[in-house]
Amino acid sequence: METRGLNEIVPGWGLGDGMASIRASGILLVPILILLAGSSLSMAQTSTSYDGPGFEAHYPEGHMLFLKGDDESQYLDRNWTTVTGLPSGSVTFSKTSSVSSPTIIEAQTPPVQEALRYEGNISVQLFASLEASSDVCSLTNLVGGTPIGSETQFTITLTMGGVEVLSSSETNAIVMNKGRTNPHVFVAAASNVNVTMSPGDVVDLTIQVRHECALSGNLWWGTYDTRTGVQLDGDIIETELAVILDQNRMVRVEFTPISPWGQDDFSNQAIELIGPIGWSEMRHGYYEEDIWRDHFEIPHGTSKGEANRTVLLWSTERPLTPGNYMIDACFTVTDQDPGETCDSWAILRFNVPEDIPPLLGGYWAAVAIPLCIIAWIGFSLKGAMLPLPAYAVLLLLALASLGPALHLPDIESEPYREGGAAPSFILLSHDPDSGAISLSELLGESEVVVVGMFTSGSPNAIRQMNDFESAKIILEQEGRYPTFVQIATGEGLQAINLNEYAHTLNGTWPLLMDDSSVGRALPSGATDAVVVIDPAGFITDWKPGSMSPAEIQDAVNSAASGSDNSPLTVFSLLLGTTLLPLFVLAMPSERRYESPKEALIPGVGGFMTIGASSVGFIAWALPLAMLSVLGLGTYWNFIEALLAVMLTYHGYSMATKGRIRELEAISELVYSKLPEAYREWRSPSRFTEDAYLGLWLAWLLWLRVPSMVPQGVGAVARSGILGMGLAPILLVGFAVCAGTAVLIVRTIVLLPGSPSRILGLLSVGIRPRAWGLASAVFGLWVLTSIVVGPILSSM
C-alpha cells in the first residue's frame, strides 16, 4: 500500500482529504506543543525565586573528547578545534587496507589529574565520507554485509581507566555516497555507564573499519561539522565559589574550577558582584551596571586549596555596605562551542551583616552627662535656692555638653583606639637570616613606616607590592625615604605558606609574620590593609586592601609634618559642637568692664586673655608633647589612660572644691611675673579664670582629636633635625591659637551685652562645679573605653 507524504495531500473539502488535513495539522502541532512546554519549563527554571543565602550552578549537559593529530599519530583532548574551512586531520582507508589492517585510529587522552566518578551515557561520533561524492558504492552494493556488498562500518573500543566502556562495538553500517563537505555520521553508544578513574588514568580509543566499497574513504576531524570524538552525556566538571568577608566588609572571592583534566579546561571567566538587592531579585543574567559593585575577569592572584587545587582569587577595592549580595559567575569550558560566551554559570548568594554593636555606645554618654547635671541641680534644690536664671545657665551647660559627648568613643572590646598609636611589636621575619624586627627598628631607619598587612593567599599582597614599588620611586624623587614592610597575618600562619610570595618579593623589603595579635591592634584589624605610621609611632592614615601610590605619597608627606594637626586646627573646631561648653563657661564674672588707670599697650585685655589661656593650655600640652617627643608612642594606651584619670581628677576637684590647686599654683606663679601695672588692672581671679578656660579647651580638644598635640608636635620633632627646631615653635603656636580661641569665645559671649553679664554673675560659682561633674563623667567614660578596649584586649 502506498503512503502519501504531507506534501502530496491536495487541499479539498472531501471527507478523506479533510481527515488527512486534520491528521497533518495534529502532526505539526505536536512539535510546537513540545517546544512551548520546553520553553515554559526553561522560563520556570530561570525564574527561580530565592529566599536566602545559597549556591546554584549550571553546567553543560554534554562534554567532548576531540580526536586530534594527523594520519600517523592521533590523540584525544578537550580543546574545541579552531574553526577553519578545512578539516585539521584525516585518515584514509580502502577496501584492501580494511582487510589487511582494519585498525585506523589509536588515540588516548592525557592522564587525568583528578579522580573522576562518571555516571551517564557515552557515544563515539565519527564523520566519514568517500574521497569525493559518488554513487559507485550504491551501485556495487549487491548484498550488504557480504563480500559483494559496499557498506562501511566502524568497530570501536573505548577504555576509561582500564575499563572497557565500548568493547568492539559496531557503529551503524552505511553505503557511503557523500564527499568531505557533507560527511556521513557513524555512532556507537553505551548507556548507563558507571566508571571510576584515578589520577594518572587515561581514556583510550581504538577504531577499526570495515570498508567494502572499491572507492577509498576518509575519516575526518577538526572542523565545526566534523567533530569526531567521544561524547560524554553526564557531569564531569564542578566549580566552587566562596566569599571571605573581613571585618572591614572587604570581600575576597575564591573560585575553584574542578575538572579531571585540570584547570586548563576552563578557558576564561567573568564574575560580577551585585547588590545590595533582595533575595527574590537575584537570578543569573544581565544586570544594569549601576548595581554592580565589582566586575572581575583576570584573577588578582591564586592560591592552593583542597587537594592542591588552584584557587583563583579576586578582592574588592572598597568595603561593602550591609545587605544581600550575589556573585554571578559566568565561565566557559574549552570543549564547548566557542560561540557561546557563557556555557556554564554559578550563583553564590550571601549576606553582609551589620557591624557588631559596641558594649556601650558613645551616645549613652550624651544622655548620661546632661542627666547627671540635671540630677545635680535637683539635689542642690534641697539647700539654698539659686536665682532661676542660674538654673537656666546650668541647663544650657547641660545641653552644650552634648557637643563633646557625641564624639566620645564607644565602650567595646576593640584593641585599637581611634587616634591612637600603633602597637609595639617584635615579629619574626620570613627570612631566617633577618631574625626578628621591631617597630622601633623600623622607625629608627626612616621618618615614616608604611605597613602592608595581608592574609595568607590574599591577592592584595601582590597589589600592595606593586603600589609600594611605584610609591617608593615617586617619594625618592621628592627626597623622602620611608621604610616599607609587609606583614602576613592570620591565626595558624606558617612560613611555608609565604614561600611563593617571598620568592616574588625577593627581599625588596622585610616580610614579617604575625599570628593576628599585632593585626588586631591596628585600625584595620588582622586583615588586608595598608597602614602609615608617623615618626612618633602614631597611625597617620590607613586603607583596607591596598593604597594607591598617590595616596601613599600624600600620607607619607602628611606624617612627616604632623598629620595635618596644625595649630590652626583649633580654630576649625570652633565651628563645630566640640567647644560649645566653653561658650557657657566663658560668661563674664565681672559686673562691668573697667579700663586700666595707666596707659597700657593697645588691646591689653585681649593679650592678657590669650596669655592666661595659653598658660592653662601649655600646662596640659607640654607634658604630653614631651612624652611623644621621647618616642613613647608604644605605651600610648597607658598614657591616655593616665590622662583620663587626670581628667576625672580635675572634674572631681572642680565639682567638690571649685578649684584645681595645681593649675591655680601655676597661674599664680605666672601672674606674679607680670609687670605691676598689668597686675593692678587685672585681678588674679580673672587671670586664673582664663587659665581654666585654656585648660578646659585642651581637654575638649583631646576628647575630639586625641592625637592633635602628640602628632602635631611629637611627630614633627622626631622627623629630623629640622623637625626638632620646629617642634617648640609649633607647641607655642598651639598655645597661642588656644588662647586666641578663648578670646574669640569670650568676645562672642559678650556680644549680647547686659544679659550675658547678668547670667554670668548669677551663676559664677555654680558653673565651674557643674562643669566639673560633666568633666568627671567624661574622664570616667574615656578611661573605661581605654581599659576595656586597647588595654584588656591586648593582654
PDB file of C-alpha atoms in Angstrom, residues 345-442:
ATOM      1  CA  TRP A 345      27.432  29.603  35.319  1.00  0.00           C
ATOM      2  CA  ALA A 346      27.197  29.660  39.081  1.00  0.00           C
ATOM      3  CA  ILE A 347      25.468  31.913  41.596  1.00  0.00           C
ATOM      4  CA  LEU A 348      26.588  32.433  45.175  1.00  0.00           C
ATOM      5  CA  ARG A 349      24.197  34.363  47.401  1.00  0.00           C
ATOM      6  CA  PHE A 350      25.487  35.813  50.667  1.00  0.00           C
ATOM      7  CA  ASN A 351      24.764  38.446  53.269  1.00  0.00           C
ATOM      8  CA  VAL A 352      26.988  41.228  54.555  1.00  0.00           C
ATOM      9  CA  PRO A 353      25.842  41.722  58.186  1.00  0.00           C
ATOM     10  CA  GLU A 354      25.668  44.930  60.123  1.00  0.00           C
ATOM     11  CA  ASP A 355      28.648  45.787  62.316  1.00  0.00           C
ATOM     12  CA  ILE A 356      28.561  44.199  65.756  1.00  0.00           C
ATOM     13  CA  PRO A 357      27.225  46.864  68.132  1.00  0.00           C
ATOM     14  CA  PRO A 358      29.566  48.057  70.891  1.00  0.00           C
ATOM     15  CA  LEU A 359      29.130  47.063  74.504  1.00  0.00           C
ATOM     16  CA  LEU A 360      28.030  50.611  75.215  1.00  0.00           C
ATOM     17  CA  GLY A 361      27.618  53.224  72.500  1.00  0.00           C
ATOM     18  CA  GLY A 362      29.052  56.706  72.921  1.00  0.00           C
ATOM     19  CA  TYR A 363      25.559  58.137  72.590  1.00  0.00           C
ATOM     20  CA  TRP A 364      24.839  56.868  76.120  1.00  0.00           C
ATOM     21  CA  ALA A 365      27.377  59.369  77.389  1.00  0.00           C
ATOM     22  CA  ALA A 366      25.462  62.087  75.569  1.00  0.00           C
ATOM     23  CA  VAL A 367      22.450  61.000  77.607  1.00  0.00           C
ATOM     24  CA  ALA A 368      24.237  60.444  80.912  1.00  0.00           C
ATOM     25  CA  ILE A 369      26.097  63.752  81.178  1.00  0.00           C
ATOM     26  CA  PRO A 370      23.079  66.103  80.881  1.00  0.00           C
ATOM     27  CA  LEU A 371      21.117  63.808  83.185  1.00  0.00           C
ATOM     28  CA  CYS A 372      23.894  63.995  85.784  1.00  0.00           C
ATOM     29  CA  ILE A 373      23.887  67.785  85.635  1.00  0.00           C
ATOM     30  CA  ILE A 374      20.093  67.912  85.875  1.00  0.00           C
ATOM     31  CA  ALA A 375      20.158  65.452  88.803  1.00  0.00           C
ATOM     32  CA  TRP A 376      22.798  67.578  90.481  1.00  0.00           C
ATOM     33  CA  ILE A 377      20.573  70.623  90.007  1.00  0.00           C
ATOM     34  CA  GLY A 378      17.702  68.739  91.626  1.00  0.00           C
ATOM     35  CA  PHE A 379      19.897  67.728  94.544  1.00  0.00           C
ATOM     36  CA  SER A 380      21.063  71.323  95.034  1.00  0.00           C
ATOM     37  CA  LEU A 381      17.458  72.485  95.301  1.00  0.00           C
ATOM     38  CA  LYS A 382      17.315  70.850  98.757  1.00  0.00           C
ATOM     39  CA  GLY A 383      19.656  73.551 100.007  1.00  0.00           C
ATOM     40  CA  ALA A 384      19.633  77.258  99.377  1.00  0.00           C
ATOM     41  CA  MET A 385      17.779  78.214  96.253  1.00  0.00           C
ATOM     42  CA  LEU A 386      19.652  79.994  93.472  1.00  0.00           C
ATOM     43  CA  PRO A 387      18.059  82.557  91.215  1.00  0.00           C
ATOM     44  CA  LEU A 388      16.103  80.892  88.416  1.00  0.00           C
ATOM     45  CA  PRO A 389      18.391  82.369  85.682  1.00  0.00           C
ATOM     46  CA  ALA A 390      21.290  80.479  87.278  1.00  0.00           C
ATOM     47  CA  TYR A 391      19.460  77.185  86.788  1.00  0.00           C
ATOM     48  CA  ALA A 392      18.761  78.197  83.188  1.00  0.00           C
ATOM     49  CA  VAL A 393      22.510  78.624  82.685  1.00  0.00           C
ATOM     50  CA  LEU A 394      23.135  75.162  84.125  1.00  0.00           C
ATOM     51  CA  LEU A 395      20.548  73.670  81.769  1.00  0.00           C
ATOM     52  CA  LEU A 396      22.259  75.481  78.925  1.00  0.00           C
ATOM     53  CA  LEU A 397      25.591  73.979  80.038  1.00  0.00           C
ATOM     54  CA  ALA A 398      23.990  70.532  80.122  1.00  0.00           C
ATOM     55  CA  LEU A 399      22.816  70.964  76.538  1.00  0.00           C
ATOM     56  CA  ALA A 400      26.199  72.328  75.459  1.00  0.00           C
ATOM     57  CA  SER A 401      27.852  69.224  76.932  1.00  0.00           C
ATOM     58  CA  LEU A 402      26.072  67.161  74.299  1.00  0.00           C
ATOM     59  CA  GLY A 403      28.540  68.551  71.747  1.00  0.00           C
ATOM     60  CA  PRO A 404      31.701  66.848  73.060  1.00  0.00           C
ATOM     61  CA  ALA A 405      29.688  63.889  74.410  1.00  0.00           C
ATOM     62  CA  LEU A 406      28.539  62.968  70.907  1.00  0.00           C
ATOM     63  CA  HIS A 407      32.160  62.403  69.887  1.00  0.00           C
ATOM     64  CA  LEU A 408      33.128  60.171  72.791  1.00  0.00           C
ATOM     65  CA  PRO A 409      34.395  56.697  71.863  1.00  0.00           C
ATOM     66  CA  ASP A 410      32.223  53.618  72.208  1.00  0.00           C
ATOM     67  CA  ILE A 411      32.975  51.197  75.019  1.00  0.00           C
ATOM     68  CA  GLU A 412      33.853  47.986  73.209  1.00  0.00           C
ATOM     69  CA  SER A 413      36.445  45.243  73.311  1.00  0.00           C
ATOM     70  CA  GLU A 414      38.449  46.598  70.367  1.00  0.00           C
ATOM     71  CA  PRO A 415      42.233  46.763  70.779  1.00  0.00           C
ATOM     72  CA  TYR A 416      42.632  49.935  68.728  1.00  0.00           C
ATOM     73  CA  ARG A 417      41.645  53.419  69.915  1.00  0.00           C
ATOM     74  CA  GLU A 418      40.830  55.962  67.214  1.00  0.00           C
ATOM     75  CA  GLY A 419      43.625  58.499  67.005  1.00  0.00           C
ATOM     76  CA  GLY A 420      45.959  56.262  68.964  1.00  0.00           C
ATOM     77  CA  ALA A 421      49.424  54.916  68.366  1.00  0.00           C
ATOM     78  CA  ALA A 422      50.471  51.780  66.535  1.00  0.00           C
ATOM     79  CA  PRO A 423      51.079  48.746  68.761  1.00  0.00           C
ATOM     80  CA  SER A 424      54.634  47.971  69.688  1.00  0.00           C
ATOM     81  CA  PHE A 425      55.722  44.713  68.081  1.00  0.00           C
ATOM     82  CA  ILE A 426      58.651  42.415  67.511  1.00  0.00           C
ATOM     83  CA  LEU A 427      57.861  39.982  64.698  1.00  0.00           C
ATOM     84  CA  LEU A 428      59.807  37.172  63.106  1.00  0.00           C
ATOM     85  CA  SER A 429      60.937  37.713  59.544  1.00  0.00           C
ATOM     86  CA  HIS A 430      60.189  35.131  56.867  1.00  0.00           C
ATOM     87  CA  ASP A 431      63.870  35.331  56.033  1.00  0.00           C
ATOM     88  CA  PRO A 432      65.577  33.292  58.783  1.00  0.00           C
ATOM     89  CA  ASP A 433      68.782  35.318  58.341  1.00  0.00           C
ATOM     90  CA  SER A 434      66.983  38.522  59.362  1.00  0.00           C
ATOM     91  CA  GLY A 435      65.673  37.221  62.696  1.00  0.00           C
ATOM     92  CA  ALA A 436      63.067  39.375  64.424  1.00  0.00           C
ATOM     93  CA  ILE A 437      62.337  43.005  63.560  1.00  0.00           C
ATOM     94  CA  SER A 438      60.644  45.521  65.860  1.00  0.00           C
ATOM     95  CA  LEU A 439      58.630  48.631  65.121  1.00  0.00           C
ATOM     96  CA  SER A 440      61.289  50.685  66.937  1.00  0.00           C
ATOM     97  CA  GLU A 441      63.926  49.433  64.494  1.00  0.00           C
ATOM     98  CA  LEU A 442      61.725  50.278  61.540  1.00  0.00           C
TER      99      LEU A 442
END
